Coordinates of C-alpha atoms in Angstrom, one line a residue:
Chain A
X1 CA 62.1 84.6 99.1
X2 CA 59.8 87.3 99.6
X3 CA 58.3 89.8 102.2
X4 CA 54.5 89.4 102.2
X5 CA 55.7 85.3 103.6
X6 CA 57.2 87.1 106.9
X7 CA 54.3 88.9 107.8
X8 CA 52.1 85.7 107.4
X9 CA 54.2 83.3 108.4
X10 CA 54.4 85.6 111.6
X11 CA 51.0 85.8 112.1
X12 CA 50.3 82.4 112.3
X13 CA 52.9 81.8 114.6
X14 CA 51.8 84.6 117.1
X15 CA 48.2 82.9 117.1
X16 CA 49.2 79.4 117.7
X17 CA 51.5 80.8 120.0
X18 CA 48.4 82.4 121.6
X19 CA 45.8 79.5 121.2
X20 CA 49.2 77.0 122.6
X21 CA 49.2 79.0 126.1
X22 CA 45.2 78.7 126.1
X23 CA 44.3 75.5 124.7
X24 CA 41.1 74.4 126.1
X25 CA 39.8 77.9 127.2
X26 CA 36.6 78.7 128.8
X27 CA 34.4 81.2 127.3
X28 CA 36.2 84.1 128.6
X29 CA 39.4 82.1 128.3
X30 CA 39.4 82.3 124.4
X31 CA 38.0 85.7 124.3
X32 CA 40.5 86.7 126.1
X33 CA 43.4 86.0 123.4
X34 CA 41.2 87.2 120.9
X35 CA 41.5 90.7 122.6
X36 CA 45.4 90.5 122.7
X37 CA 45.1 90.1 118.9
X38 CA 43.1 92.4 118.4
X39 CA 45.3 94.9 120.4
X40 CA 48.4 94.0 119.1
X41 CA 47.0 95.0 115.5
X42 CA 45.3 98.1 117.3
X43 CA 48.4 99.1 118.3
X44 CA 50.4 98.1 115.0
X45 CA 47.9 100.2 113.1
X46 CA 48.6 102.9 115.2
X47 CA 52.3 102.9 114.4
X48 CA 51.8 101.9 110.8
X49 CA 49.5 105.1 110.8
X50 CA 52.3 107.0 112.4
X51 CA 54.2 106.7 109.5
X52 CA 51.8 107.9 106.9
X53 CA 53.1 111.5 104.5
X54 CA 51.6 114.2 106.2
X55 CA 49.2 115.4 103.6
X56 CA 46.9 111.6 103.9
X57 CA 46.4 113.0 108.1
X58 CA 44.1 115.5 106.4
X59 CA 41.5 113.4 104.5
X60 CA 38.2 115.6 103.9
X61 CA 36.3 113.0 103.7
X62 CA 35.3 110.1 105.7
X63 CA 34.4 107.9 102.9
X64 CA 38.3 109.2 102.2
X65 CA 39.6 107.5 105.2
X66 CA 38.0 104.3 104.5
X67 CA 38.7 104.6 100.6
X68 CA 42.7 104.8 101.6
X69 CA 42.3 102.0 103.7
X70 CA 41.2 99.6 101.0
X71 CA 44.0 100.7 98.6
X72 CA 47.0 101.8 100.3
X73 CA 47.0 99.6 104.4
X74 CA 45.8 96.9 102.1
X75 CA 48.4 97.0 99.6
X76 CA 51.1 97.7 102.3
X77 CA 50.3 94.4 104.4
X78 CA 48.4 92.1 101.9
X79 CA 49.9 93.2 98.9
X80 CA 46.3 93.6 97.0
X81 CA 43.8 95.7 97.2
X82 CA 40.2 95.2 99.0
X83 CA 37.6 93.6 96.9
X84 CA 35.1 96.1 97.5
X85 CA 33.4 98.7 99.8
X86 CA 30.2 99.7 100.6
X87 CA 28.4 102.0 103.3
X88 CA 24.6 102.9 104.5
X89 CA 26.0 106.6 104.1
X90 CA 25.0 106.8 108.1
X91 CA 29.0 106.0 109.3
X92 CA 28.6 102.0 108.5
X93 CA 31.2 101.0 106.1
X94 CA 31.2 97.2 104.9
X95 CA 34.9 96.1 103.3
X96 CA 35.1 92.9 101.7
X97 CA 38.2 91.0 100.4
X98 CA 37.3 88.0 98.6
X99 CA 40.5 85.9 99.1
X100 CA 41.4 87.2 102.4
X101 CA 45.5 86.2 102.3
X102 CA 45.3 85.4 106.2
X103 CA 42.2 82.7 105.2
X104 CA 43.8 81.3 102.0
X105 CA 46.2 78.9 102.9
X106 CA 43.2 77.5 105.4
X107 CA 41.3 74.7 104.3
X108 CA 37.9 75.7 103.3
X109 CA 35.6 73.0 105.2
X110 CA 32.7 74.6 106.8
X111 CA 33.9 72.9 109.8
X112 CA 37.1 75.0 109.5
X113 CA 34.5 78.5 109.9
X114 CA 34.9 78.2 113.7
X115 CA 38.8 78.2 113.3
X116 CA 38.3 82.3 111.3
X117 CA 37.9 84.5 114.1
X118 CA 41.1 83.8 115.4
X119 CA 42.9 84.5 112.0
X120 CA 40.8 87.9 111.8
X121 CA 41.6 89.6 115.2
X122 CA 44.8 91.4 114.7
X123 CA 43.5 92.9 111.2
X124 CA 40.1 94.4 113.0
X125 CA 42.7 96.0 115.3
X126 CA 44.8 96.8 112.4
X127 CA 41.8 99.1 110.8
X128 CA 40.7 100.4 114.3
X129 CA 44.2 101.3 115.0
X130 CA 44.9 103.2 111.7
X131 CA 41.7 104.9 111.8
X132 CA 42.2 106.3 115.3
X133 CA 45.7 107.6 113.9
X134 CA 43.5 109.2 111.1
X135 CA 41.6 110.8 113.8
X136 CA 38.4 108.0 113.5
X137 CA 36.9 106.5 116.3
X138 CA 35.7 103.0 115.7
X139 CA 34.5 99.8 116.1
X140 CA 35.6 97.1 113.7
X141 CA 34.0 93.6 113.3
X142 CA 35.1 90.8 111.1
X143 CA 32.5 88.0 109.5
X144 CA 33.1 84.6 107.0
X145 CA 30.3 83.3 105.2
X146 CA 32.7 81.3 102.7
X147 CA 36.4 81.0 103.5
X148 CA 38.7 82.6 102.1
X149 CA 35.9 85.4 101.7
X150 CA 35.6 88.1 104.7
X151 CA 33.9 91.0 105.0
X152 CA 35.2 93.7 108.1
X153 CA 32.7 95.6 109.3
X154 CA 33.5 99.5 110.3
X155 CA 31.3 101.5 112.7
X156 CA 32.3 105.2 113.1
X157 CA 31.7 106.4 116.3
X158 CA 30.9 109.8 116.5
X159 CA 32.1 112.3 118.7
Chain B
X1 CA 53.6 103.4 104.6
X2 CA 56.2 100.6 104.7
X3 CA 56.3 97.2 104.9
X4 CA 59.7 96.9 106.7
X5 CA 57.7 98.3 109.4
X6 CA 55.1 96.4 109.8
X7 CA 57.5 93.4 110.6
X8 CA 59.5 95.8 112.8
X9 CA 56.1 96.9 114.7
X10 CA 54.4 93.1 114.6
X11 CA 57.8 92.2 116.5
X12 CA 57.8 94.7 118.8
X13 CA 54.3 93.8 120.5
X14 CA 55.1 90.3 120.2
X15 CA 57.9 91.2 122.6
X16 CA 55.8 93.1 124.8
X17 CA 52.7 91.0 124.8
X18 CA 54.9 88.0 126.1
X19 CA 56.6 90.1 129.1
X20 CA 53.3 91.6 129.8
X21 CA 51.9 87.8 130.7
X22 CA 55.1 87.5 132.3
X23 CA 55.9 90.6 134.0
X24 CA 57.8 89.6 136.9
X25 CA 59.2 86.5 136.1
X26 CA 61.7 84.5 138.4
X27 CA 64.8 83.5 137.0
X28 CA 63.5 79.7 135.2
X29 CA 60.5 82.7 133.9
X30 CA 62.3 84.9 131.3
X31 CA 63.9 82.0 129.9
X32 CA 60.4 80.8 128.9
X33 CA 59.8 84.1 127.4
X34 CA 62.9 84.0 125.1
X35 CA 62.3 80.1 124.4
X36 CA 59.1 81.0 123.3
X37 CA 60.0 83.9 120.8
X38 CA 62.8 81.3 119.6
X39 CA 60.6 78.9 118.8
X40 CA 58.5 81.3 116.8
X41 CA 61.3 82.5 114.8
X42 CA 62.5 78.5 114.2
X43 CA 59.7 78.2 112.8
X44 CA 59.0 81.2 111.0
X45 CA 62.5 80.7 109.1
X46 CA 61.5 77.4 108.0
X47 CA 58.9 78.5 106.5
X48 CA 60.9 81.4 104.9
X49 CA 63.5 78.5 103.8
X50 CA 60.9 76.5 102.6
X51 CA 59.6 79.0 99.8
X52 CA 63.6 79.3 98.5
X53 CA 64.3 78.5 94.8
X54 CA 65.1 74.7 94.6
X55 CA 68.7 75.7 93.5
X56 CA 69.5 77.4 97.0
X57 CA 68.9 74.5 98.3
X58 CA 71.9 72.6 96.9
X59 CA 74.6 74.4 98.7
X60 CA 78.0 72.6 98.1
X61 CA 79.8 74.3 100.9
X62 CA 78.7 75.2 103.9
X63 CA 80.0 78.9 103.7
X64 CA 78.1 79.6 100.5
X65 CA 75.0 78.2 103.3
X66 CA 76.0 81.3 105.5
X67 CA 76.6 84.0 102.8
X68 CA 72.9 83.3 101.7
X69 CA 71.9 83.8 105.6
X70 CA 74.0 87.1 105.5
X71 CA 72.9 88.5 101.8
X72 CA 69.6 86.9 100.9
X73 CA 67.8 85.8 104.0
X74 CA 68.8 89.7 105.5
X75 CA 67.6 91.5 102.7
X76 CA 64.2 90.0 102.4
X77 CA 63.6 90.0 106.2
X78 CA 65.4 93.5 107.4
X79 CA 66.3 95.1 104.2
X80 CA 70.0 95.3 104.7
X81 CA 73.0 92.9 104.2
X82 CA 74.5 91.7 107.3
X83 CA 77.6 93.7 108.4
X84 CA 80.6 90.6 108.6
X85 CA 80.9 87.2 108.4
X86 CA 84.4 85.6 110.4
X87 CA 84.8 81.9 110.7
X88 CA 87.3 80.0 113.0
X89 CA 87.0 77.7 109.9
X90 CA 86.0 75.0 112.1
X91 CA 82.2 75.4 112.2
X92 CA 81.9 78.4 114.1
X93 CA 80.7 81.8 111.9
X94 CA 80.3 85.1 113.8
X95 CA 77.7 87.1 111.6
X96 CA 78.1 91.2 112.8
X97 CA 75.6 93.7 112.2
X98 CA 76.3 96.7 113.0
X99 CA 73.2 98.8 113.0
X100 CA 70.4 95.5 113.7
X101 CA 66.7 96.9 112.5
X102 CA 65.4 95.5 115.8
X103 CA 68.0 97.1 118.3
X104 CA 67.8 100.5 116.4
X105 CA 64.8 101.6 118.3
X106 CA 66.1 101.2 121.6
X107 CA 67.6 104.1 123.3
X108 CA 71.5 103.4 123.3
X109 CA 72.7 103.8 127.1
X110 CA 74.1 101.0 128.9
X111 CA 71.8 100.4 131.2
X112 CA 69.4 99.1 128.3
X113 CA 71.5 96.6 127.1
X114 CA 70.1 94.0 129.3
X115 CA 67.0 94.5 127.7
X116 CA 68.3 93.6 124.4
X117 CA 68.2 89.8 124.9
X118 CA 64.7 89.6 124.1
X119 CA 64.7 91.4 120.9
X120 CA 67.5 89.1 119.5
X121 CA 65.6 85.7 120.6
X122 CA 63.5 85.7 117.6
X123 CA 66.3 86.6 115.5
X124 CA 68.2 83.4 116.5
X125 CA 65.1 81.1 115.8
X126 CA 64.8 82.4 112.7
X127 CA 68.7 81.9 111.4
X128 CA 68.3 78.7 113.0
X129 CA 65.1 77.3 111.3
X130 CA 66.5 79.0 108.0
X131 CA 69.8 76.7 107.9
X132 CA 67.5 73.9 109.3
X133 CA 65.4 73.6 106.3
X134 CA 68.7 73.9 103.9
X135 CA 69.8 71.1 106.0
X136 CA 72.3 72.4 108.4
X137 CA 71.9 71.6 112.1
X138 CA 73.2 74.5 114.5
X139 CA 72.8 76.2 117.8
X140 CA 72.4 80.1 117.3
X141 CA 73.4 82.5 120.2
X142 CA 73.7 86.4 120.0
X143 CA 75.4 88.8 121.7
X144 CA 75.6 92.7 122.2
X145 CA 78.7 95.0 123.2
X146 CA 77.4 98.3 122.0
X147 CA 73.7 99.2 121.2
X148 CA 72.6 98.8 117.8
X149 CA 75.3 96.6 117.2
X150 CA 75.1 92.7 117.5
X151 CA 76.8 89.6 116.9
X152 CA 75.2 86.1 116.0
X153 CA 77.0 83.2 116.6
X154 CA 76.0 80.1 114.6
X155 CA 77.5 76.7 115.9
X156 CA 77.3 74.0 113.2
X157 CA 76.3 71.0 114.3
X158 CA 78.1 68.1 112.9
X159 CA 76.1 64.8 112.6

């Protein structure tokens, strides 16, 4: 009986719960619940980020920021940390988990890769969110090559 | 950083995502709301009640079924053991807690108890779909007298 079950088990209800309401979407139609994910972890992060001891608000570094978000947001909602983490050095950061726990329990048929996006929404808000707590404006992306591989894709925005 | 939190916050926008698609909803409306957020905690708990040790799933008496809901299934999904446990000994078990995690949050004044329907729907799913999976049919209802305080009341089901 454990924890980290809740917060998946969760999760995949809230997105059939999402997809149920829109089954046979248009092209804005599924977009459209994509967004609410997205916000809902936006907004989660946010709160999440709310919560952190005062002295991690005060990061130097941005590479800092993004170094705490692979370590401790991982380990808070996956329970492991991210794979690995690179960046151009120009405010492009790549972060990839290699057994992404949202993916695992998917079946890894390529003809499951069009099912991802939906299972990657809330945790692209879930960054964006807890950066913008941090004080970092950004956009976050989310890519599969090879389930349950993902890499999430942060662009700073700069002032 | 907690984790307790992150179920608290996912919950909270669940809540609010569903009223925002809903926001004015006649009185057959609501009721879809709360169906739908008991659904997703019936199936969210079993799930949970699925990943128990095998030996949990041997109950001999049906009690020993509802001091597991009160110790065990509390403490991995708010932290805290449920308040009371009463019994008319006839298949009716009134489970009190008196500070609920989800009802916390919410100012205390009487005029937002009405809102606290919603953020006891999952709540009931979720004990439901729990006993469900250790093989106990029943219909789960909550009320609330005094903010943060609630009572759930779990109706065995005799076959």
């Amino acid at each position: 009986m454990a924890d980290p079950a809740l917060f998946e088990f969760l999760h995949t209800e809230m997105v059939a719960e999402l997809w149920a309401q829109d089954p046979d979407p248009g092209p804005g139609g599924q977009k459209t619940s994509l967004l609410v994910l997205e916000g809902m972890g936006f907004r989660v992060g946010q709160a999440l980020g709310e919560r952190l001891p005062r002295e991690m608000l005060a990061f130097r570094e941005e590479l800092d920021v993004l170094k705490f978000l692979c370590k401790d947001l991982w380990v808070a909602v996956f329970h492991k940390q991210m794979d690995s983490l690179r960046t151009n050095h120009q405010g492009t950061y790549v972060l990839q988990d290699n057994s992404f726990p949202l993916l695992v329990r998917m079946a890894s048929g390529l003809q499951y890769l069009e099912e991802a996006p939906k299972f990657l929404a809330f945790t692209c808000g879930l960054l964006r969110g807890t950066l913008s707590t941090l004080g970092v404006k950004s956009l976050v992306t989310a890519s599969v090559a090879a389930l349950p591989a993902c890499k999430f894709q942060v662009v700073i925005q700069k002032p």
